[in-house]
Coordinates of C-alpha atoms in Angstrom, one line a residue:
Chain A
M1 CA 0.0 0.0 0.0
R2 CA 2.9 2.3 0.8
G3 CA 4.4 1.6 -2.5
A4 CA 1.2 2.6 -4.3
W5 CA 1.0 5.8 -2.3
L6 CA 4.7 6.7 -3.1
I7 CA 4.1 6.1 -6.8
A8 CA 0.9 8.1 -6.7
R9 CA 2.7 11.0 -5.1
S10 CA 5.3 11.0 -7.9
V11 CA 2.5 11.3 -10.5
L12 CA 1.0 14.2 -8.5
V13 CA 4.4 15.9 -8.3
E14 CA 4.8 15.5 -12.1
A15 CA 1.3 17.0 -12.7
V16 CA 1.9 19.9 -10.3
R17 CA 5.4 20.7 -11.7
R18 CA 4.7 20.4 -15.4
R19 CA 3.2 23.4 -17.1
E20 CA 0.4 21.7 -19.1
V21 CA -2.1 21.8 -16.3
Y22 CA -1.5 25.5 -15.8
A23 CA -1.8 26.2 -19.5
V24 CA -5.1 24.4 -19.6
V25 CA -6.3 26.3 -16.6
L26 CA -5.1 29.6 -18.1
V27 CA -6.9 29.0 -21.4
S28 CA -10.0 28.1 -19.5
L29 CA -9.7 31.2 -17.4
V30 CA -9.5 33.3 -20.5
L31 CA -12.6 31.7 -21.9
I32 CA -14.5 32.0 -18.7
G33 CA -13.4 35.6 -18.4
A34 CA -14.6 36.3 -22.0
V35 CA -18.0 34.8 -21.0
M36 CA -18.2 37.3 -18.1
T37 CA -17.9 40.2 -20.4
V38 CA -20.9 39.3 -22.5
D39 CA -23.5 42.0 -22.0
F40 CA -26.6 41.0 -24.0
F41 CA -28.2 39.1 -21.2
N42 CA -30.0 40.4 -18.1
I43 CA -28.3 39.5 -14.8
E44 CA -30.1 36.2 -14.4
G45 CA -29.4 35.2 -18.0
L46 CA -25.7 36.1 -17.6
S47 CA -25.4 34.1 -14.4
K48 CA -26.9 31.0 -16.1
F49 CA -24.8 31.5 -19.2
Y50 CA -21.7 31.9 -17.0
R51 CA -22.4 28.8 -15.0
E52 CA -23.2 26.7 -18.1
V53 CA -20.1 27.7 -20.1
A54 CA -17.8 27.7 -17.1
L55 CA -18.9 24.3 -15.9
K56 CA -18.7 22.8 -19.4
I57 CA -15.2 24.3 -20.0
M58 CA -14.0 23.0 -16.7
S59 CA -15.5 19.6 -17.3
V60 CA -14.0 19.2 -20.8
A61 CA -10.6 20.6 -19.8
T62 CA -10.3 18.3 -16.8
A63 CA -11.4 15.3 -18.9
F64 CA -8.7 16.0 -21.5
T65 CA -6.1 16.6 -18.9
V66 CA -6.9 13.3 -17.2
I67 CA -7.0 11.4 -20.4
V68 CA -3.6 12.7 -21.5
L69 CA -2.1 12.2 -18.0
A70 CA -3.5 8.6 -17.7
A71 CA -2.7 7.5 -21.2
R72 CA 0.9 8.6 -21.0
Q73 CA 1.8 7.1 -17.6
L74 CA 2.9 3.7 -18.9
P75 CA 4.2 4.5 -22.4
R76 CA 6.4 7.2 -20.9
E77 CA 7.7 4.9 -18.3
F78 CA 8.7 2.5 -21.0
E79 CA 10.1 5.2 -23.3
S80 CA 12.2 6.8 -20.7
R81 CA 13.1 3.4 -19.1
T82 CA 12.2 4.8 -15.7
I83 CA 10.1 1.7 -15.1
Y84 CA 13.1 -0.5 -14.6
P85 CA 14.6 0.8 -11.4
L86 CA 11.1 1.3 -10.1
L87 CA 9.9 -2.2 -10.7
A88 CA 13.2 -3.6 -9.4
K89 CA 12.1 -2.4 -6.0
P90 CA 9.9 -4.7 -3.9
V91 CA 6.7 -3.3 -5.4
S92 CA 4.2 -5.5 -7.2
R93 CA 2.9 -4.6 -10.7
T94 CA -0.6 -4.3 -9.1
S95 CA 0.7 -1.7 -6.6
F96 CA 2.5 0.1 -9.4
L97 CA -0.6 0.4 -11.5
A98 CA -2.8 1.2 -8.6
G99 CA -0.4 3.9 -7.6
K100 CA -0.4 5.4 -11.1
L101 CA -4.2 5.4 -11.1
L102 CA -4.3 7.0 -7.6
G103 CA -1.8 9.6 -8.8
V104 CA -3.8 10.4 -11.9
M105 CA -6.9 10.8 -9.7
L106 CA -5.1 13.1 -7.3
A107 CA -3.8 15.1 -10.2
A108 CA -7.4 15.3 -11.5
A109 CA -8.6 16.5 -8.1
F110 CA -5.8 19.1 -8.1
C111 CA -6.8 20.3 -11.6
F112 CA -10.5 20.3 -10.6
L113 CA -9.6 22.3 -7.5
L114 CA -7.9 25.0 -9.5
F115 CA -11.0 25.2 -11.8
M116 CA -13.4 25.2 -8.8
G117 CA -11.4 28.1 -7.3
I118 CA -11.7 30.1 -10.6
F119 CA -15.4 29.2 -10.9
L120 CA -16.2 30.2 -7.3
V121 CA -14.3 33.5 -7.7
G122 CA -16.2 34.2 -10.9
S123 CA -19.5 33.3 -9.1
A124 CA -18.6 35.6 -6.2
Y125 CA -17.8 38.4 -8.7
L126 CA -21.2 38.0 -10.3
H127 CA -22.9 37.7 -6.9
L128 CA -24.2 34.2 -7.7
K129 CA -25.6 32.0 -5.0
T130 CA -24.1 28.5 -5.0
Q131 CA -26.3 25.5 -4.2
W132 CA -23.6 23.7 -2.3
A133 CA -25.3 20.3 -2.0
L134 CA -25.9 20.1 -5.8
F135 CA -22.6 21.6 -6.5
G136 CA -20.9 19.0 -4.3
Q137 CA -22.7 16.2 -6.2
Y138 CA -21.6 17.7 -9.5
V139 CA -18.0 17.7 -8.4
Y140 CA -18.3 14.1 -7.0
L141 CA -19.8 12.7 -10.2
Q142 CA -17.2 14.6 -12.3
M143 CA -14.5 12.8 -10.3
L144 CA -16.3 9.5 -10.9
Q145 CA -16.4 10.2 -14.6
M146 CA -12.6 11.0 -14.5
L147 CA -12.0 7.7 -12.8
V148 CA -13.8 5.9 -15.7
L149 CA -11.9 7.9 -18.3
A150 CA -8.5 7.4 -16.5
T151 CA -9.0 3.6 -16.4
L152 CA -10.2 3.5 -20.0
A153 CA -7.1 5.5 -21.1
F154 CA -4.9 3.1 -19.1
W155 CA -6.3 0.2 -20.9
L156 CA -6.1 1.7 -24.3
S157 CA -2.5 2.8 -23.7
M158 CA -1.7 -0.8 -23.0
V159 CA -2.9 -2.1 -26.4
M160 CA -2.1 0.8 -28.7
N161 CA 0.4 3.6 -29.0
L162 CA 0.2 6.7 -26.9
D163 CA -1.3 9.0 -29.6
A164 CA -3.9 6.5 -30.6
A165 CA -4.9 5.9 -27.0
I166 CA -5.3 9.6 -26.3
T167 CA -7.2 10.2 -29.5
L168 CA -9.6 7.3 -29.0
S169 CA -10.2 8.2 -25.4
C170 CA -11.0 11.8 -26.3
V171 CA -13.2 10.7 -29.2
F172 CA -15.1 8.4 -26.8
Y173 CA -15.5 11.2 -24.3
V174 CA -16.8 13.6 -26.8
T175 CA -19.1 11.2 -28.7
S176 CA -20.3 9.2 -25.7
S177 CA -23.6 11.2 -25.5
V178 CA -24.0 11.1 -29.2
I179 CA -23.7 7.3 -29.3
L180 CA -26.5 7.1 -26.8
S181 CA -28.9 9.6 -28.5
A182 CA -28.1 8.2 -32.0
S183 CA -28.8 4.7 -30.7
T184 CA -32.1 5.8 -29.3
Y185 CA -33.2 7.5 -32.6
I186 CA -32.3 4.6 -34.8
Y187 CA -33.3 1.7 -32.5
D188 CA -36.8 1.3 -34.0
L189 CA -35.6 1.5 -37.6
V190 CA -32.9 -1.3 -37.5
P191 CA -33.3 -5.1 -37.8
Q192 CA -33.3 -7.3 -34.8
Y193 CA -29.6 -8.2 -34.8
A194 CA -28.7 -4.5 -35.0
K195 CA -31.0 -3.8 -32.1
A196 CA -29.1 -6.4 -30.0
L197 CA -25.8 -4.8 -31.1
L198 CA -27.1 -1.3 -30.1
L199 CA -28.3 -2.6 -26.7
G200 CA -24.9 -4.3 -26.2
A201 CA -23.1 -1.1 -27.0
I202 CA -25.3 0.9 -24.6
Y203 CA -24.7 -1.5 -21.8
L204 CA -21.0 -2.2 -22.5
L205 CA -20.0 1.4 -22.9
P206 CA -20.2 3.7 -19.9
Q207 CA -22.8 6.4 -20.4
L208 CA -20.7 9.4 -19.3
D209 CA -23.8 11.7 -19.6
L210 CA -25.0 10.1 -16.4
F211 CA -22.2 11.7 -14.5
D212 CA -22.9 15.2 -15.8
L213 CA -24.9 17.3 -13.5
S214 CA -23.9 20.6 -15.1
E215 CA -27.4 21.3 -16.5
K216 CA -28.9 20.9 -13.0
A217 CA -26.1 23.0 -11.5
V218 CA -26.9 25.8 -14.0
H219 CA -30.6 25.7 -13.0
A220 CA -29.8 25.0 -9.4
E221 CA -32.7 27.1 -8.1
V222 CA -35.2 24.6 -9.5
W223 CA -33.3 21.3 -9.1
P224 CA -33.0 19.7 -5.7
P225 CA -29.9 17.6 -5.0
L226 CA -30.0 14.0 -6.2
P227 CA -31.3 11.4 -3.7
A228 CA -28.7 9.3 -2.0
S229 CA -30.0 6.2 -3.7
V230 CA -29.3 7.7 -7.2
M231 CA -25.9 8.8 -6.1
G232 CA -25.2 5.3 -4.7
A233 CA -26.4 3.7 -8.0
L234 CA -24.2 6.1 -10.0
T235 CA -21.3 5.4 -7.7
L236 CA -21.7 1.6 -8.3
Y237 CA -22.1 2.2 -12.0
G238 CA -18.9 4.2 -12.3
I239 CA -16.9 1.9 -10.0
A240 CA -18.1 -1.1 -12.0
F241 CA -16.8 0.3 -15.3
A242 CA -13.6 1.6 -13.7
S243 CA -12.9 -1.8 -12.0
V244 CA -13.4 -3.7 -15.3
Y245 CA -11.1 -1.4 -17.2
F246 CA -8.5 -1.4 -14.4
L247 CA -8.6 -5.2 -14.1
I248 CA -8.1 -5.6 -17.9
S249 CA -5.2 -3.1 -17.7
L250 CA -3.7 -5.0 -14.8
R251 CA -4.0 -8.4 -16.6
L252 CA -2.3 -7.0 -19.6
F253 CA 0.4 -5.2 -17.6
A254 CA 1.1 -8.3 -15.4
R255 CA 1.9 -10.3 -18.6
K256 CA 3.8 -7.6 -20.4
P257 CA 7.5 -8.2 -20.8
L258 CA 9.3 -5.0 -20.0
Chain B
M1 CA 26.1 -16.1 6.1
S2 CA 23.7 -18.5 4.4
N3 CA 25.0 -21.1 2.0
L4 CA 21.9 -20.9 -0.2
P5 CA 22.7 -19.3 -3.6
V6 CA 21.7 -15.7 -4.0
I7 CA 21.0 -16.3 -7.6
E8 CA 20.1 -19.6 -9.1
V9 CA 19.5 -20.0 -12.8
E10 CA 18.6 -23.4 -14.1
N11 CA 18.3 -24.3 -17.8
L12 CA 17.0 -20.8 -18.6
V13 CA 15.5 -20.3 -22.1
V14 CA 14.2 -16.8 -23.1
E15 CA 12.7 -16.1 -26.5
Y16 CA 11.5 -12.9 -28.0
G17 CA 8.5 -13.2 -30.3
R18 CA 6.4 -16.3 -30.8
G19 CA 6.2 -19.2 -33.2
S20 CA 8.4 -19.4 -36.2
T21 CA 9.6 -15.8 -35.8
A22 CA 10.8 -16.3 -32.2
T23 CA 14.4 -15.4 -31.5
R24 CA 16.1 -17.3 -28.8
A25 CA 18.1 -14.8 -26.7
V26 CA 19.1 -17.1 -23.9
D27 CA 19.5 -20.8 -24.7
G28 CA 19.5 -23.1 -21.7
I29 CA 22.0 -21.5 -19.3
S30 CA 22.5 -22.5 -15.7
F31 CA 24.6 -20.8 -13.1
K32 CA 24.6 -19.9 -9.4
V33 CA 25.9 -16.9 -7.5
M34 CA 26.8 -17.6 -3.9
P35 CA 26.6 -15.1 -1.0
G36 CA 29.5 -12.7 -0.9
E37 CA 30.7 -13.5 -4.4
C38 CA 31.4 -10.9 -7.0
V39 CA 30.6 -12.3 -10.4
G40 CA 31.1 -10.7 -13.7
F41 CA 28.8 -11.6 -16.5
I42 CA 30.4 -10.8 -19.8
G43 CA 29.5 -11.2 -23.4
A44 CA 29.3 -9.3 -26.7
N45 CA 26.3 -7.1 -27.6
G46 CA 23.3 -9.3 -28.1
A47 CA 24.9 -12.2 -26.2
G48 CA 22.0 -12.4 -23.8
K49 CA 23.4 -10.6 -20.7
S50 CA 20.7 -8.0 -20.3
T51 CA 18.0 -10.5 -21.1
T52 CA 19.3 -12.8 -18.3
I53 CA 19.4 -9.9 -15.9
K54 CA 15.9 -8.7 -16.8
T55 CA 14.7 -12.3 -16.2
L56 CA 16.3 -12.2 -12.7
L57 CA 14.3 -9.1 -11.9
G58 CA 11.0 -10.5 -13.4
F59 CA 10.9 -7.9 -16.2
I60 CA 10.7 -10.7 -18.8
F61 CA 9.5 -14.2 -18.4
P62 CA 11.4 -17.4 -19.3
R63 CA 10.1 -19.7 -21.9
Q64 CA 11.7 -22.6 -20.0
G65 CA 13.8 -23.1 -16.8
Q66 CA 13.8 -21.7 -13.3
V67 CA 15.2 -18.5 -11.9
R68 CA 15.4 -17.9 -8.2
V69 CA 16.7 -15.0 -6.2
F70 CA 17.2 -15.5 -2.5
G71 CA 15.2 -18.7 -2.9
S72 CA 12.1 -16.9 -4.3
P73 CA 11.0 -17.2 -7.9
A74 CA 12.3 -14.2 -9.9
G75 CA 9.8 -11.4 -10.2
T76 CA 8.1 -11.8 -6.9
V77 CA 8.2 -9.0 -4.4
E78 CA 10.1 -11.2 -2.0
S79 CA 12.8 -11.8 -4.5
R80 CA 13.3 -8.1 -5.0
Q81 CA 13.3 -7.3 -1.3
R82 CA 17.0 -7.7 -0.8
I83 CA 18.5 -6.6 -4.1
G84 CA 19.6 -3.3 -5.5
Y85 CA 19.5 -2.9 -9.3
L86 CA 21.2 -0.5 -11.7
P87 CA 19.8 -0.6 -15.2
E88 CA 21.9 -0.3 -18.3
V89 CA 20.5 3.1 -19.2
A90 CA 19.5 4.9 -16.1
L91 CA 17.1 7.8 -16.7
Y92 CA 15.1 9.2 -13.9
Y93 CA 12.1 11.5 -13.6
P94 CA 13.2 14.9 -14.9
F95 CA 10.6 16.7 -12.8
M96 CA 12.0 15.4 -9.5
K97 CA 14.9 16.5 -7.4
A98 CA 17.7 14.1 -6.6
R99 CA 16.6 13.9 -2.9
E100 CA 13.0 13.3 -3.8
L101 CA 14.0 10.5 -6.2
L102 CA 16.1 8.8 -3.5
E103 CA 13.2 9.2 -1.1
L104 CA 10.9 7.5 -3.6
Y105 CA 13.2 4.5 -4.2
G106 CA 14.2 4.2 -0.6
G107 CA 10.6 4.4 0.5
L108 CA 9.7 1.6 -1.9
Q109 CA 12.4 -0.5 -0.2
G110 CA 10.7 0.2 3.1
L111 CA 12.9 2.9 4.6
G112 CA 11.1 5.4 6.8
R113 CA 11.3 9.2 6.5
A114 CA 13.8 9.7 9.3
E115 CA 16.1 6.9 8.0
L116 CA 16.0 8.4 4.5
K117 CA 16.8 11.9 5.9
R118 CA 19.8 10.4 7.6
R119 CA 21.0 8.3 4.7
I120 CA 20.6 10.5 1.7
P121 CA 23.3 13.3 2.2
P122 CA 26.2 10.9 2.9
L123 CA 25.0 8.6 0.0
L124 CA 25.0 11.6 -2.4
E125 CA 28.5 12.4 -1.2
E126 CA 29.6 8.8 -1.7
V127 CA 28.5 8.8 -5.4
G128 CA 30.0 12.2 -6.0
L129 CA 26.8 14.2 -6.0
A130 CA 27.3 16.1 -2.7
G131 CA 25.2 19.3 -2.6
R132 CA 23.0 18.2 -5.6
G133 CA 20.1 16.9 -3.5
E134 CA 17.9 19.8 -4.4
T135 CA 18.7 19.9 -8.1
L136 CA 16.0 18.9 -10.6
L137 CA 17.1 15.8 -12.5
K138 CA 16.4 17.5 -15.8
N139 CA 19.6 19.4 -15.1
F140 CA 21.6 16.3 -14.5
S141 CA 24.1 15.0 -17.1
K142 CA 24.1 11.4 -18.2
G143 CA 27.0 10.7 -15.9
M144 CA 25.3 12.3 -13.0
Q145 CA 22.2 10.3 -13.6
Q146 CA 24.3 7.1 -13.6
R147 CA 25.8 8.2 -10.3
L148 CA 22.3 8.8 -8.9
G149 CA 21.4 5.3 -10.3
I150 CA 24.1 3.8 -8.2
A151 CA 22.8 5.7 -5.2
Q152 CA 19.3 4.4 -5.7
A153 CA 20.6 0.9 -6.0
I154 CA 22.4 1.0 -2.7
I155 CA 20.2 3.2 -0.7
A156 CA 18.6 0.4 1.3
E157 CA 22.0 -1.4 1.7
P158 CA 20.8 -4.5 -0.1
E159 CA 22.5 -7.8 0.4
A160 CA 22.9 -8.3 -3.3
L161 CA 23.5 -5.9 -6.2
I162 CA 22.7 -6.5 -9.8
F163 CA 24.2 -4.0 -12.2
D164 CA 23.5 -4.1 -16.0
E165 CA 26.5 -2.7 -17.9
L166 CA 28.3 -1.5 -14.8
S167 CA 30.0 1.7 -15.9
S168 CA 27.9 2.6 -18.9
G169 CA 27.8 6.4 -19.3
L170 CA 30.5 7.2 -16.8
D171 CA 33.7 9.1 -17.4
P172 CA 37.0 7.8 -16.2
V173 CA 36.6 9.6 -12.8
G174 CA 33.1 8.2 -12.5
K175 CA 34.4 4.7 -13.3
F176 CA 37.1 5.0 -10.6
D177 CA 34.6 6.3 -8.1
L178 CA 32.2 3.5 -8.9
R179 CA 35.0 0.9 -8.5
Q180 CA 35.7 2.3 -5.0
V181 CA 32.1 2.0 -4.1
L182 CA 31.9 -1.5 -5.3
L183 CA 35.2 -2.5 -3.6
K184 CA 33.7 -1.2 -0.4
L185 CA 30.5 -3.1 -0.9
K186 CA 32.5 -6.2 -1.7
Q187 CA 34.6 -5.9 1.4
A188 CA 31.4 -5.5 3.4
G189 CA 30.4 -9.0 2.1
R190 CA 27.7 -7.9 -0.4
T191 CA 27.0 -10.2 -3.3
I192 CA 27.6 -8.5 -6.6
F193 CA 26.5 -9.7 -10.0
F194 CA 27.2 -7.4 -13.0
S195 CA 27.5 -7.4 -16.7
S196 CA 30.1 -5.2 -18.2
H197 CA 32.0 -4.4 -21.4
E198 CA 34.9 -3.1 -19.4
L199 CA 36.9 -6.3 -19.0
T200 CA 39.6 -4.6 -17.0
E201 CA 36.9 -3.8 -14.5
V202 CA 35.9 -7.4 -14.4
E203 CA 39.5 -8.5 -13.9
S204 CA 40.0 -6.1 -11.0
L205 CA 36.7 -6.7 -9.2
C206 CA 35.5 -10.2 -9.8
D207 CA 36.0 -13.4 -8.0
R208 CA 34.4 -15.3 -10.9
V209 CA 33.5 -14.7 -14.5
I210 CA 30.7 -16.1 -16.5
M211 CA 31.0 -15.6 -20.3
I212 CA 28.0 -15.8 -22.4
H213 CA 28.0 -15.9 -26.2
K214 CA 24.9 -16.3 -28.5
G215 CA 22.7 -17.1 -25.5
R216 CA 25.0 -19.9 -24.1
I217 CA 27.5 -19.9 -21.4
V218 CA 30.9 -20.5 -22.9
T219 CA 33.2 -20.1 -19.9
E220 CA 32.6 -20.1 -16.2
A221 CA 35.7 -19.9 -14.0
T222 CA 37.4 -17.9 -11.3
V223 CA 39.5 -15.0 -12.6
Q224 CA 42.7 -16.8 -11.5
E225 CA 41.7 -19.9 -13.5
L226 CA 40.9 -17.8 -16.5
M227 CA 44.1 -15.7 -16.3
K228 CA 46.4 -18.7 -15.8
P229 CA 46.5 -19.9 -19.4
L230 CA 46.7 -16.4 -20.6
N231 CA 50.3 -15.9 -19.7
E232 CA 52.7 -17.1 -22.4
F233 CA 56.5 -17.4 -22.3
Q234 CA 58.6 -17.7 -25.4
V235 CA 62.1 -19.1 -25.5
V236 CA 64.3 -19.1 -28.6
F237 CA 67.4 -21.4 -28.4
Q238 CA 70.1 -23.3 -30.3
L239 CA 71.0 -26.8 -29.5
P240 CA 74.5 -28.3 -29.8
D241 CA 74.9 -30.5 -32.9
G242 CA 73.2 -33.8 -32.5
S243 CA 71.6 -33.0 -29.1
P244 CA 68.0 -34.0 -28.7
V245 CA 65.3 -31.5 -27.6
P246 CA 64.9 -32.0 -23.8
D247 CA 61.6 -33.5 -22.8
S248 CA 60.6 -30.5 -20.8
I249 CA 60.7 -28.5 -24.1
S250 CA 59.5 -31.1 -26.6
R251 CA 56.1 -31.5 -24.9
H252 CA 55.5 -27.8 -25.9
K253 CA 56.0 -28.7 -29.6
P254 CA 58.9 -26.3 -30.4
E255 CA 59.2 -25.1 -34.0
R256 CA 62.4 -25.0 -36.0
D257 CA 63.4 -21.7 -37.5
G258 CA 66.7 -22.1 -39.3
S259 CA 69.3 -22.9 -36.7
N260 CA 66.9 -21.7 -33.9
W261 CA 64.2 -23.4 -32.1
R262 CA 61.2 -21.6 -30.7
A263 CA 58.9 -22.8 -27.9
S264 CA 55.9 -21.3 -26.3
I265 CA 55.3 -22.3 -22.7
R266 CA 52.2 -21.2 -20.6
D267 CA 53.1 -22.2 -17.1
T268 CA 55.7 -20.3 -15.1
A269 CA 57.1 -23.4 -13.4
E270 CA 57.3 -25.3 -16.6
Y271 CA 59.1 -22.4 -18.2
A272 CA 61.7 -22.3 -15.4
A273 CA 62.2 -26.1 -15.7
A274 CA 62.7 -25.8 -19.5
V275 CA 65.3 -23.0 -19.2
A276 CA 67.2 -25.1 -16.6
D277 CA 67.1 -28.2 -18.8
L278 CA 68.3 -26.2 -21.8
S279 CA 71.2 -24.8 -19.8
Q280 CA 72.1 -28.3 -18.6
C281 CA 72.2 -29.8 -22.1
G282 CA 74.5 -26.9 -23.3
A283 CA 71.9 -25.2 -25.4
R284 CA 72.4 -21.5 -26.2
I285 CA 69.4 -19.4 -25.2
V286 CA 69.0 -16.7 -27.9
S287 CA 66.1 -14.9 -26.3
T288 CA 63.2 -15.1 -23.8
S289 CA 60.1 -13.1 -23.7
S290 CA 56.8 -13.2 -21.9
N291 CA 53.5 -12.3 -23.4
S292 CA 50.7 -11.6 -20.9
R293 CA 47.3 -11.5 -22.6
S294 CA 44.4 -9.8 -21.0
L295 CA 40.9 -11.1 -20.3
E296 CA 39.9 -8.9 -23.2
D297 CA 42.2 -10.7 -25.6
Y298 CA 40.8 -14.0 -24.3
F299 CA 37.2 -12.8 -24.7
I300 CA 37.8 -11.5 -28.2
S301 CA 39.4 -14.7 -29.4
L302 CA 36.5 -16.6 -27.8
V303 CA 33.7 -14.7 -29.5
R304 CA 35.5 -14.7 -32.8
G305 CA 35.6 -18.5 -32.7
T306 CA 39.3 -18.9 -32.4
G307 CA 39.1 -20.4 -29.0
G308 CA 40.5 -19.2 -25.7
N309 CA 43.9 -20.4 -26.5
A310 CA 44.5 -18.5 -29.6

């Protein structure tokens, strides 16, 4: 366990010391700042527009950061040969991979924390009230979504090169909601075997939209927080996908000659 | 000290690739390294040295055979508990400071924070990196990284050290410093197993040498055993008319060169006896010379297929 923690800490140190995260935050800050200057809404319209755009930007930027960070963990270790002295120490491959995942999640939390800080400062500037319970749920589900994305990127990075793994993970993240809605539209129009395929795809692929409470957070005054049972179900749903992806990654990694 | 082997390799076969395209990198080698021994593992590029070492650490898996380290199967956490390893090319996280890196590796070997704080400064000094603890590794040269690699390998004072290409990337000063570190570790009774291209290093450090060529062990002997046949004495002499070649010379198959005879003798005692016999039978000794070959000459002749005696 200590081994995993030490490896996680090294991933976090990397994320904090490299400039990419700050570049992403800076770009997001500029975009969010630009939103705040829009003056063709009334006060209520502007606050909703600000919330909507800011939360979307933060969500997308964190997702991309997590995908890149997770996908490059193992290929970079191989490329720079840093994996050899590390795995020569008494640390199992399971602890190593678990540490990497924990590190990516800590880095995601760090990234999200920066964004939240910006968002809350912006909200305070616009005198917006924050529904803390719903906002907390939004953050929690975003982190759950990041866990699913990180484990997916881990898996893909094990079976394809780094660029392909990043591209495919990003494509999946962006098109995840499209896959679901497109499947819903065409379901009645396709033959039986295609229906089975569509259903299979819907059940086999994680529905990332389920983790997105940004719409509710935008209209927080009319939406109550989600009941605990729904949060519990979503937690199980996210952890189930993350566990499957992580176990596949682990199985591949355990058999991989270095 | 236990008499169980630190490293035990039995009929090890390692292949890269599968099926008809598989390349056999290691072909049925067996050897042991006992506690306190310093063993050099030498061979040309592609001979199978690094593959064997990677198998010892569980980085790659054997197709056949058994590899045990401290009695545990290679690759298990237990087998890595008591070893320090320096890879052939040592690169470390560029975003970390030297101290942080040693804390990471020491921590992975179970050292606590206080212990690490105590050990790191003298360790950095020992490997020639005093005062560099707070420098980011992206600012380290290749030689400095290699020195840091040595530090990470020995930070937990492991019982056995496995070094792949011992002095790769080090300048002459670095090589000298490394030799001092290794001599100190050897004197402290540590087991050392290393591959190297620097055969003078092997000669000066090792108790025993294992030579590998095309995946097979071609020689396994103590350094003294290996060096013994490498010394060669030559004696050129003229015999009085009608005198036979003394027995002590004729067994070395002397060659006639005009009026001179030329004999090559490997053993010092036999050489002394031959010279005495020649004097006794009234022979005129024209010249004597000794030709000491190095382990490097032996190795080159071996891998070029001319045999160790060439």
